[in-house]
Coordinates of C-alpha atoms in Angstrom, one line a residue:
M1 CA -10.6 -8.9 -12.3
P2 CA -8.8 -12.3 -12.4
S3 CA -11.5 -13.8 -14.5
A4 CA -13.0 -12.5 -17.7
E5 CA -16.4 -13.6 -16.6
L6 CA -18.4 -10.7 -15.2
P7 CA -19.8 -11.2 -11.7
S8 CA -23.4 -10.9 -11.0
R9 CA -24.5 -7.9 -9.0
S10 CA -24.9 -9.9 -5.8
D11 CA -21.4 -11.4 -6.3
L12 CA -19.9 -8.0 -6.7
P13 CA -18.6 -7.6 -3.1
A14 CA -16.8 -11.0 -3.4
A15 CA -15.3 -10.0 -6.7
Q16 CA -14.2 -6.7 -5.2
R17 CA -12.6 -8.4 -2.2
H18 CA -10.6 -10.7 -4.6
A19 CA -9.4 -7.6 -6.5
L20 CA -8.4 -6.0 -3.2
E21 CA -6.5 -9.1 -2.1
A22 CA -4.6 -9.1 -5.4
W23 CA -3.7 -5.4 -4.9
A24 CA -2.6 -6.1 -1.3
D25 CA -0.4 -9.0 -2.5
Q26 CA 1.3 -6.7 -4.9
A27 CA 1.8 -4.1 -2.2
T28 CA 3.1 -6.7 0.2
A29 CA 5.6 -8.0 -2.3
A30 CA 7.0 -4.4 -2.6
G31 CA 7.3 -4.1 1.2
W32 CA 4.4 -1.6 1.6
L33 CA 2.1 -3.9 3.6
P34 CA 2.7 -6.7 6.1
A35 CA 1.8 -10.2 5.1
T36 CA -1.2 -10.0 7.4
A37 CA -2.8 -7.0 5.7
T38 CA -5.5 -9.0 4.0
D39 CA -6.7 -10.4 7.4
A40 CA -8.7 -7.2 7.8
L41 CA -10.9 -8.3 4.9
Q42 CA -11.7 -11.7 6.5
S43 CA -14.1 -10.1 9.0
V44 CA -16.1 -8.4 6.1
T45 CA -18.8 -10.6 4.8
T46 CA -19.4 -10.5 1.0
S47 CA -22.4 -12.8 1.0
A48 CA -25.7 -11.4 -0.1
P49 CA -29.3 -12.6 -0.4
G50 CA -29.2 -12.6 -4.1
Q51 CA -26.5 -15.2 -4.1
L52 CA -29.1 -17.8 -3.1
F53 CA -31.0 -17.5 -6.3
D54 CA -30.2 -17.8 -10.0
A55 CA -33.4 -16.0 -11.1
G56 CA -33.5 -12.2 -11.0
D57 CA -37.0 -12.1 -9.6
R58 CA -36.2 -13.5 -6.2
P59 CA -38.3 -13.4 -2.9
L60 CA -37.7 -11.2 0.0
V61 CA -35.5 -13.1 2.6
A62 CA -36.7 -12.4 6.1
G63 CA -35.0 -13.9 9.2
L64 CA -36.7 -14.2 12.6
F65 CA -34.4 -13.7 15.5
G66 CA -34.9 -13.6 19.2
G67 CA -34.0 -15.1 22.5
T68 CA -35.3 -18.2 24.1
G69 CA -39.0 -18.3 24.8
V70 CA -40.0 -15.1 23.0
G71 CA -42.2 -17.1 20.6
K72 CA -40.5 -16.9 17.2
S73 CA -42.1 -20.2 16.0
T74 CA -45.5 -19.1 17.4
L75 CA -45.2 -15.8 15.4
L76 CA -44.2 -17.8 12.2
N77 CA -47.2 -20.1 12.7
R78 CA -49.4 -17.0 12.9
L79 CA -47.9 -15.5 9.8
A80 CA -48.3 -18.7 7.9
G81 CA -51.9 -19.2 9.2
E82 CA -51.1 -22.8 10.0
S83 CA -48.9 -24.8 12.3
I84 CA -45.8 -25.4 10.3
A85 CA -43.9 -26.8 13.4
R86 CA -45.3 -30.3 12.7
A87 CA -43.3 -33.5 13.2
S88 CA -41.4 -33.1 10.0
V89 CA -40.2 -29.7 10.9
E90 CA -40.3 -29.7 14.7
R91 CA -37.4 -28.1 16.5
P92 CA -37.7 -29.3 20.1
T93 CA -34.2 -28.2 21.0
S94 CA -34.3 -24.8 19.1
R95 CA -31.0 -25.7 17.5
D96 CA -32.2 -25.9 13.8
I97 CA -33.6 -23.4 11.4
T98 CA -36.9 -23.6 9.6
V99 CA -37.3 -22.2 6.1
Y100 CA -40.9 -21.3 5.2
V101 CA -41.1 -20.7 1.5
H102 CA -43.6 -20.8 -1.4
R103 CA -43.5 -23.9 -3.6
S104 CA -42.7 -21.8 -6.6
Q105 CA -39.5 -20.5 -5.2
V106 CA -36.3 -22.4 -5.7
V107 CA -33.2 -21.8 -3.6
D108 CA -30.6 -22.6 -6.3
R109 CA -27.3 -21.8 -4.8
L110 CA -26.9 -22.6 -1.1
P111 CA -23.3 -22.1 -0.1
N112 CA -21.3 -25.2 0.6
A113 CA -20.7 -24.0 4.2
F114 CA -24.4 -24.3 5.0
P115 CA -25.1 -27.1 7.5
M116 CA -27.9 -28.8 5.5
E117 CA -28.5 -31.3 8.3
R118 CA -29.8 -28.4 10.5
M119 CA -32.0 -26.8 7.8
R120 CA -35.7 -27.9 7.6
T121 CA -37.9 -26.6 4.9
A122 CA -41.7 -26.1 5.0
L123 CA -43.3 -25.5 1.6
H124 CA -46.6 -23.6 1.3
N125 CA -49.1 -22.4 -1.3
N126 CA -50.0 -19.1 0.5
E127 CA -50.1 -16.5 -2.2
Q128 CA -49.8 -13.7 0.4
Y129 CA -46.2 -14.8 0.9
R130 CA -45.4 -16.0 -2.5
H131 CA -42.5 -13.6 -2.7
V132 CA -41.3 -13.9 0.9
M133 CA -39.0 -16.5 2.3
F134 CA -39.1 -16.7 6.1
I135 CA -36.2 -18.2 8.0
D136 CA -36.8 -19.0 11.7
M137 CA -33.4 -18.9 13.3
P138 CA -32.3 -20.8 16.4
D139 CA -32.2 -19.0 19.8
F140 CA -29.5 -16.4 19.5
D141 CA -28.9 -16.2 23.3
S142 CA -28.4 -20.0 23.6
V143 CA -25.3 -21.2 25.4
E144 CA -24.6 -23.4 22.4
S145 CA -21.9 -21.8 20.2
A146 CA -23.3 -23.9 17.2
N147 CA -26.4 -21.7 17.3
R148 CA -24.4 -18.5 16.8
D149 CA -22.3 -20.2 14.1
L150 CA -25.5 -20.9 12.3
V151 CA -26.7 -17.4 12.6
D152 CA -23.3 -16.1 11.3
V153 CA -23.7 -18.3 8.2
W154 CA -27.3 -17.2 7.5
L155 CA -27.2 -13.5 8.5
P156 CA -25.5 -12.1 5.4
H157 CA -28.1 -13.7 3.2
L158 CA -31.0 -11.8 4.7
D159 CA -32.8 -8.7 3.4
V160 CA -34.9 -8.1 6.6
V161 CA -34.1 -8.9 10.2
L162 CA -37.4 -9.5 12.0
Y163 CA -36.3 -9.4 15.7
V164 CA -38.8 -10.8 18.1
V165 CA -38.9 -9.9 21.8
S166 CA -41.4 -10.4 24.6
P167 CA -42.6 -8.1 27.4
E168 CA -40.6 -10.3 29.8
R169 CA -37.4 -10.2 27.8
Y170 CA -37.3 -7.1 25.7
R171 CA -34.6 -5.6 27.9
D172 CA -32.4 -8.6 27.3
D173 CA -30.5 -6.8 24.5
Q174 CA -27.5 -9.2 24.2
G175 CA -28.8 -10.7 21.0
W176 CA -29.9 -7.7 19.0
R177 CA -26.9 -5.7 20.0
L178 CA -24.6 -8.3 18.5
L179 CA -26.7 -8.3 15.4
L180 CA -26.4 -4.5 15.2
Q181 CA -22.8 -5.1 14.0
H182 CA -24.6 -5.8 10.7
A183 CA -27.3 -3.2 11.1
H184 CA -26.3 -1.3 8.0
E185 CA -26.7 -4.5 5.8
H186 CA -30.4 -5.1 6.4
A187 CA -33.8 -3.5 7.0
W188 CA -34.9 -4.0 10.6
L189 CA -38.4 -4.8 11.9
F190 CA -39.0 -5.4 15.6
V191 CA -41.9 -7.4 17.0
M192 CA -43.1 -7.2 20.6
N193 CA -44.6 -10.7 20.8
H194 CA -47.0 -12.0 23.5
W195 CA -48.5 -8.5 23.6
D196 CA -51.4 -10.0 25.5
R197 CA -49.0 -9.9 28.5
G198 CA -47.5 -6.5 27.6
D199 CA -47.9 -2.9 28.7
P200 CA -47.7 0.3 26.6
L201 CA -45.0 1.6 29.0
Q202 CA -42.9 -1.4 28.1
L203 CA -43.3 -0.6 24.4
D204 CA -42.2 3.0 25.0
D205 CA -39.2 1.8 27.1
F206 CA -38.2 -0.6 24.3
R207 CA -38.4 2.2 21.7
Q208 CA -36.2 4.4 23.8
Q209 CA -33.7 1.6 24.3
L210 CA -33.4 1.1 20.5
S211 CA -33.1 4.8 19.9
A212 CA -30.3 5.0 22.4
A213 CA -28.5 2.3 20.5
G214 CA -28.6 4.3 17.3
M215 CA -31.8 2.8 15.7
S216 CA -33.5 6.1 14.8
E217 CA -37.3 5.7 14.7
P218 CA -37.3 1.9 15.0
L219 CA -40.4 0.2 13.4
I220 CA -42.0 -1.9 16.2
F221 CA -45.0 -4.1 15.8
R222 CA -47.1 -5.6 18.6
S223 CA -48.3 -9.2 18.2
D224 CA -50.8 -11.1 20.4
S225 CA -49.8 -14.7 20.1
S226 CA -52.1 -16.1 22.7
G227 CA -54.1 -18.0 20.1
K228 CA -57.4 -16.2 21.1
T229 CA -59.7 -14.8 18.5
D230 CA -60.8 -11.2 18.6
A231 CA -64.1 -12.4 20.1
Q232 CA -62.3 -14.2 22.8
G233 CA -60.5 -11.0 23.9
R234 CA -57.3 -10.9 21.9
Q235 CA -55.4 -7.7 22.6
E236 CA -55.4 -5.1 19.8
D237 CA -52.1 -5.4 18.0
D238 CA -50.2 -4.5 14.8
F239 CA -50.2 -7.9 13.2
A240 CA -52.2 -6.8 10.2
R241 CA -49.8 -3.9 9.7
L242 CA -46.9 -6.3 10.0
C243 CA -48.3 -8.5 7.3
S244 CA -49.0 -5.5 5.1
T245 CA -45.4 -4.2 5.6
L246 CA -43.9 -7.6 4.7
A247 CA -46.0 -7.8 1.6
Q248 CA -45.0 -4.3 0.5
L249 CA -41.4 -5.0 1.2
A250 CA -41.7 -8.1 -1.0
D251 CA -42.4 -5.9 -4.0
E252 CA -39.8 -6.5 -6.7
S253 CA -38.6 -2.9 -6.7
I254 CA -38.2 -2.9 -2.9
V255 CA -36.3 -6.2 -2.9
K256 CA -34.1 -4.7 -5.6
S257 CA -33.4 -1.6 -3.4
L258 CA -32.8 -3.7 -0.4
N259 CA -30.4 -5.9 -2.4
E260 CA -28.5 -2.9 -3.5
L261 CA -28.5 -1.6 0.1
G262 CA -26.7 -4.8 1.0
I263 CA -24.3 -4.4 -1.8
L264 CA -23.5 -0.9 -0.8
A265 CA -23.0 -1.9 2.9
R266 CA -20.7 -4.7 2.0
L267 CA -18.7 -2.6 -0.4
K268 CA -18.4 0.2 2.1
A269 CA -17.3 -2.3 4.8
L270 CA -14.6 -3.5 2.4
K271 CA -13.5 0.0 1.7
E272 CA -13.4 0.9 5.4
A273 CA -11.3 -2.2 6.0
S274 CA -8.9 -1.5 3.1
D275 CA -8.6 2.3 3.3
P276 CA -6.0 2.1 6.0
W277 CA -3.7 0.4 3.5
L278 CA -3.2 3.8 1.9
V279 CA -1.6 5.2 5.0
P280 CA 1.8 3.4 4.6
L281 CA 2.0 4.6 1.0
G282 CA 2.6 8.1 2.1
S283 CA 2.4 11.0 -0.3
E284 CA 4.6 12.7 -2.9
E285 CA 5.3 15.5 -0.3
Q286 CA 6.4 13.0 2.2
I287 CA 8.8 11.3 -0.2
S288 CA 10.1 14.6 -1.4
A289 CA 10.8 15.5 2.2
L290 CA 12.4 12.1 2.6
Q291 CA 14.8 12.9 -0.3
S292 CA 15.7 16.3 1.2
A293 CA 16.3 14.7 4.6
W294 CA 18.5 12.1 2.9
Q295 CA 20.7 14.7 1.3
E296 CA 21.2 16.5 4.6
H297 CA 21.9 13.3 6.5
W298 CA 24.4 12.1 3.8
S299 CA 26.2 15.4 3.6
A300 CA 26.6 15.6 7.4
A301 CA 27.7 12.0 7.8
T302 CA 30.3 12.1 5.0
K303 CA 31.6 15.6 5.2
D304 CA 34.7 14.6 7.2
L305 CA 35.3 11.4 5.3
D306 CA 38.0 12.9 3.0
Q307 CA 39.8 14.2 6.1
T308 CA 39.7 10.8 7.7
L309 CA 41.4 9.3 4.6
L310 CA 43.8 12.2 4.0
P311 CA 46.8 10.9 6.1
R312 CA 46.7 7.5 4.3
A313 CA 46.3 9.2 0.9
Q314 CA 49.3 11.5 1.6
Q315 CA 51.4 8.6 2.8
L316 CA 50.6 6.5 -0.2
A317 CA 51.0 9.4 -2.6
R318 CA 54.5 10.2 -1.2
Q319 CA 55.5 6.6 -1.3
Y320 CA 54.6 6.1 -4.9
A321 CA 55.3 9.6 -6.2
D322 CA 57.6 9.7 -9.3
D323 CA 61.4 10.2 -8.8
E324 CA 63.1 12.7 -10.9
G325 CA 62.8 10.6 -14.0
S326 CA 62.9 11.9 -17.6
W327 CA 60.2 14.1 -18.9
L328 CA 59.3 11.3 -21.4
S329 CA 58.8 8.6 -18.8
R330 CA 56.3 10.3 -16.6
W331 CA 53.3 9.6 -18.9
R332 CA 54.1 5.9 -19.5
G333 CA 53.2 2.8 -17.6
K334 CA 53.8 3.9 -14.0
P335 CA 50.7 6.1 -13.4
Q336 CA 48.3 3.1 -14.0
R337 CA 50.2 0.8 -11.6
Q338 CA 50.6 3.5 -9.0
A339 CA 46.9 4.5 -9.1
E340 CA 45.9 0.9 -8.5
I341 CA 48.1 0.6 -5.5
V342 CA 47.0 3.9 -4.0
T343 CA 43.3 3.5 -4.4
G344 CA 43.3 -0.1 -3.6
S345 CA 44.6 0.8 -0.2
L346 CA 42.2 3.7 0.3
I347 CA 38.9 2.0 -0.5
D348 CA 38.5 -0.9 1.8
D349 CA 35.8 -2.9 3.4
A350 CA 35.9 -0.6 6.5
L351 CA 35.0 2.5 4.5
L352 CA 32.3 0.7 2.6
G353 CA 30.9 -0.6 5.9
R354 CA 30.8 2.9 7.2
L355 CA 28.7 3.9 4.2
D356 CA 26.4 1.0 4.9
T357 CA 26.0 2.2 8.4
V358 CA 25.1 5.8 7.3
L359 CA 22.4 4.5 5.0
G360 CA 21.1 1.9 7.5
D361 CA 20.8 4.6 10.3
F362 CA 18.9 6.9 8.0
L363 CA 16.4 4.2 6.9
N364 CA 15.8 3.1 10.5
Q365 CA 15.2 6.7 11.6
Q366 CA 12.8 7.3 8.8
G367 CA 11.0 4.0 9.4
Q368 CA 10.4 5.0 13.0
A369 CA 9.6 8.7 12.3
S370 CA 7.2 8.3 9.3
A371 CA 4.4 6.0 8.4
M372 CA 6.2 4.5 5.5
P373 CA 7.3 1.0 6.1
L374 CA 11.0 0.2 6.5
A375 CA 10.7 -2.9 4.2
A376 CA 9.6 -0.7 1.3
L377 CA 12.3 1.8 2.0
K378 CA 15.0 -0.8 2.0
Q379 CA 13.7 -2.7 -1.0
A380 CA 13.5 0.5 -3.1
V381 CA 17.1 1.6 -2.5
A382 CA 18.7 -1.8 -2.3
Q383 CA 19.4 -2.3 -6.0
P384 CA 20.7 1.2 -6.9
Y385 CA 22.8 1.4 -3.7
A386 CA 24.3 -2.0 -4.3
R387 CA 25.3 -0.9 -7.8
A388 CA 26.9 2.3 -6.5
R389 CA 28.7 0.4 -3.7
R390 CA 30.1 -2.0 -6.2
D391 CA 31.4 0.8 -8.4
F392 CA 32.7 2.9 -5.5
A393 CA 36.3 1.8 -5.7
A394 CA 36.3 1.9 -9.5
T395 CA 35.1 5.5 -9.5
V396 CA 37.9 6.5 -7.2
D397 CA 40.4 4.5 -9.3
D398 CA 39.4 6.1 -12.6
T399 CA 39.5 9.6 -11.1
V400 CA 43.0 9.0 -9.6
N401 CA 44.3 7.5 -12.9
R402 CA 43.1 10.5 -14.9
S403 CA 44.7 12.9 -12.3
L404 CA 48.0 11.0 -12.5
A405 CA 47.9 10.9 -16.3
L406 CA 47.4 14.7 -16.4
P407 CA 49.1 16.1 -13.3
G408 CA 49.0 19.9 -12.7
G409 CA 47.2 22.4 -14.8
V410 CA 47.1 22.6 -18.6
W411 CA 49.5 25.6 -18.9
Q412 CA 51.8 24.0 -16.3
R413 CA 52.1 20.8 -18.4
R414 CA 52.7 22.8 -21.5
L415 CA 55.4 24.9 -19.9
H416 CA 57.0 21.9 -18.5
A417 CA 57.0 20.1 -21.8
G418 CA 58.4 23.3 -23.5
L419 CA 61.2 23.6 -21.0
G420 CA 62.0 19.9 -21.6
A421 CA 62.3 20.6 -25.3
L422 CA 64.6 23.6 -24.6
C423 CA 66.8 21.3 -22.5
L424 CA 67.6 19.6 -25.8
L425 CA 67.4 22.4 -28.3
L426 CA 69.4 25.1 -26.5
P427 CA 72.5 22.8 -25.8
L428 CA 72.4 21.8 -29.5
A429 CA 72.2 25.4 -30.6
A430 CA 75.1 26.3 -28.3
M431 CA 77.2 23.3 -29.6
G432 CA 76.4 24.4 -33.1
W433 CA 77.5 27.9 -32.6
I434 CA 80.7 26.8 -30.8
G435 CA 81.5 24.3 -33.6
W436 CA 80.9 27.0 -36.3
R437 CA 83.3 29.3 -34.5
V438 CA 86.0 26.5 -34.2
V439 CA 85.8 25.6 -37.9
S440 CA 85.8 29.3 -38.9
A441 CA 88.8 30.0 -36.8
F442 CA 90.7 27.0 -38.1
A443 CA 90.0 28.1 -41.7
Q444 CA 91.3 31.5 -41.1
G445 CA 94.3 30.3 -39.1
G446 CA 96.3 29.4 -42.2
S447 CA 96.7 33.0 -43.2
N448 CA 96.3 34.7 -39.8
S449 CA 97.7 33.0 -36.8
A450 CA 95.8 35.4 -34.6
A451 CA 92.5 33.8 -35.8
Y452 CA 93.1 30.7 -33.7
L453 CA 90.8 30.5 -30.7
G454 CA 92.4 30.6 -27.2
S455 CA 91.6 29.3 -23.8
N456 CA 89.2 32.2 -23.2
F457 CA 87.0 30.9 -26.0
A458 CA 87.2 27.4 -24.6
I459 CA 86.1 28.5 -21.2
N460 CA 83.4 30.8 -22.5
G461 CA 82.1 28.1 -24.9
A462 CA 81.9 25.6 -22.0
L463 CA 80.1 28.1 -19.9
L464 CA 77.6 28.8 -22.7
L465 CA 77.0 25.1 -23.3
A466 CA 76.5 24.5 -19.6
L467 CA 74.1 27.4 -19.2
A468 CA 72.2 26.4 -22.4
W469 CA 71.3 23.1 -20.7
L470 CA 71.3 24.1 -17.0
I471 CA 68.9 27.0 -17.1
P472 CA 66.0 25.2 -18.9
A473 CA 66.7 22.0 -16.9
F474 CA 66.4 23.9 -13.7
L475 CA 63.2 25.7 -14.8
Q476 CA 61.8 22.4 -16.0
K477 CA 62.4 20.7 -12.7
K478 CA 60.8 23.6 -10.9
T479 CA 57.7 23.6 -13.1
R480 CA 57.3 19.9 -13.1
P481 CA 53.7 18.9 -12.1
S482 CA 53.7 17.1 -8.8
R483 CA 52.4 13.5 -9.0
E484 CA 52.0 13.5 -5.3
K485 CA 49.7 16.4 -5.5
A486 CA 47.9 14.8 -8.5
A487 CA 47.4 11.6 -6.5
L488 CA 46.0 13.6 -3.5
R489 CA 43.7 15.6 -5.8
G490 CA 42.6 12.5 -7.6
A491 CA 41.8 10.8 -4.3
R492 CA 39.8 13.7 -3.1
D493 CA 37.9 14.2 -6.4
G494 CA 37.4 10.5 -6.8
L495 CA 36.0 10.2 -3.3
A496 CA 33.7 13.1 -3.8
A497 CA 32.5 11.7 -7.1
A498 CA 31.9 8.3 -5.6
L499 CA 30.0 9.7 -2.7
A500 CA 27.9 11.9 -5.0
Q501 CA 27.1 8.8 -7.1
T502 CA 26.1 6.8 -4.0
S503 CA 23.9 9.6 -2.8
A504 CA 22.3 9.9 -6.2
A505 CA 21.7 6.2 -6.4
V506 CA 19.8 6.3 -3.1
G507 CA 17.9 9.3 -4.4
E508 CA 17.0 7.2 -7.4
G509 CA 15.7 4.5 -5.1
F510 CA 13.5 7.1 -3.4
G511 CA 12.3 8.1 -6.9
T512 CA 11.3 4.5 -7.5
L513 CA 9.6 4.5 -4.1
N514 CA 7.5 7.5 -5.2
E515 CA 6.5 5.9 -8.5
Q516 CA 5.5 2.7 -6.7
S517 CA 3.5 4.7 -4.1
R518 CA 1.7 6.7 -6.8
A519 CA 1.0 3.6 -9.0
L520 CA -0.4 1.6 -6.0
R521 CA -2.5 4.5 -4.9
E522 CA -3.9 5.0 -8.4
Q523 CA -4.6 1.3 -8.8
Y524 CA -6.4 1.3 -5.5
H525 CA -8.7 4.2 -6.4
S526 CA -9.3 2.6 -9.8
L527 CA -10.6 -0.5 -8.0
W528 CA -13.4 1.7 -6.6
Q529 CA -13.9 4.1 -9.4
S530 CA -14.2 1.4 -12.1
L531 CA -16.3 -1.3 -10.4
P532 CA -17.2 -4.4 -12.4
R533 CA -20.2 -4.3 -14.6
T534 CA -23.1 -6.8 -14.9
G535 CA -24.5 -7.5 -18.3
G536 CA -23.0 -4.2 -19.6
N537 CA -24.9 -2.2 -17.0
E538 CA -23.0 0.0 -14.5
L539 CA -23.4 -0.3 -10.8
P540 CA -26.6 1.5 -9.7
E541 CA -26.0 5.2 -9.5
T542 CA -27.1 5.3 -5.9
V543 CA -24.3 2.9 -4.9
R544 CA -21.7 4.6 -7.1
R545 CA -22.6 8.0 -5.9
M546 CA -22.4 7.0 -2.2
L547 CA -19.1 5.3 -2.8
A548 CA -17.6 8.3 -4.6
S549 CA -18.5 10.5 -1.6
E550 CA -16.3 8.3 0.6
I551 CA -18.6 8.8 3.6
S552 CA -16.7 7.7 6.7
Q553 CA -19.8 6.8 8.7
P554 CA -21.4 3.4 8.3
A555 CA -23.8 3.0 5.5
Q556 CA -27.3 4.2 6.1
R557 CA -29.6 1.5 7.2
A558 CA -32.2 2.4 4.6
L559 CA -32.3 3.7 1.1
D560 CA -35.0 6.1 -0.1
V561 CA -37.0 3.1 -1.2
R562 CA -40.0 5.1 -2.0
A563 CA -38.2 6.8 -4.9
N564 CA -38.0 3.4 -6.6
T565 CA -41.3 2.0 -5.7
H566 CA -44.9 2.4 -6.7
S567 CA -47.1 5.0 -5.1
S568 CA -48.9 2.3 -3.1
T569 CA -45.8 1.9 -0.9
D570 CA -45.2 5.6 -0.2
A571 CA -46.5 5.3 3.3
T572 CA -44.3 2.3 4.2
P573 CA -41.3 3.1 6.3
V574 CA -38.2 0.9 6.3
S575 CA -36.3 0.7 9.6

């Protein structure tokens, strides 16, 4: 979490949303999510009833909703046992809210967004509702949008929605169907008010209507708000049972369970809104398939590249191939200069642009064919590919230089060098032998005139000397490694090496992509597996267990409250 301060349990959904937003910002920076990704969280409310109170022992917050003329204020007066719609709290236009709360209860933390000028408070000393705070909401079906805005502000801070209808307007479901968007965040109680004008068939019809909308076994109470006493003929209703149910719901353990139900619902709504963020991250299998597809695409797109460059390579190799030259000059100076000229002409912007097109086409194809975003693909490969592109010409240059420095094979170079040495040694040996014969004949000529050498010796000596040089020189020339072939071989090998390095660099980028995807996925799951703690206590096991199951359906509208309450409440259903 951004702050070291641990959030309260009621603040947990808001803290979780901030953590999700921080995660989404990180994923957006890496190109995995669009900048609008966090907009999905804006529609998820993180407010909770517990945020209104500093004290842990808080009252049950029950909101009265209903359409115009159904008698919400009348029902609230009957619950209070007094007329609380006096001049100080009168709502003649049904545009304000009335808060009916015990004097001992303090609402400590009203959000800044609350329109205080439209909130009227009636304090009471009724011990029956010491732990219940009633909120009489404005008419939900009013044409005034301000009424709905006020409902939107207050709705997340309710434990119980007390929805009031009348026999005349119970089929007008516009209001409660809109509220059903938040059904999983609250307990629901329905009141058929003005029951003195009602009929049992209407009650059954209303129950069927709620069941068809997904409210399984809705809890409906009848209330005769005619003002008559039993002696005056008030219809039999469920008002006493309604009061008993509200009192039992106000039990501390029930309030705690309802509070955790709201936390669960809000966390699950956040999870449902953020889970789609994992789709663009792909999987290791998808990225592995991406790497395989890249190798195939790269090989197919560049397999004829050396053939395209071959005519230019041959022309330049012939142009700058060595002349006869001496055997000592071929490994000095000229190869470096020649290599620079050859490769500088081969590797140009047109070739590099072609490589850019090959990569761009592949990324665009994958961006359309897979769920992984194009921005993440481009960002992952951009740096390694730029490095390989920058070094492309240097790689070819170095390979050609090495090839020119060592043309031919090892044994060919050794034979050529050996024949070069014989071109010097054999003529010297022949001249030595001829000289020895001349000196020897001259020495013997003083006593034997026949010892002098004749023209035959001169011819034979000249022939021997010529053959001693000509034969190794001819063989040396024939075995001389071809610098033209060396240049061609270096160009081909250099191009292959540069292409392999470029392909590997893009593969390295995909490896980085896989690491990013795995890290983001692990961080996301960690946000849900290691939720913040409050006062050293872990999140309730019920909430943690339901989150871990990753149920795709909306959160259940009721917890098994009876497991956490006293036996006196075992018979109390929570709708």
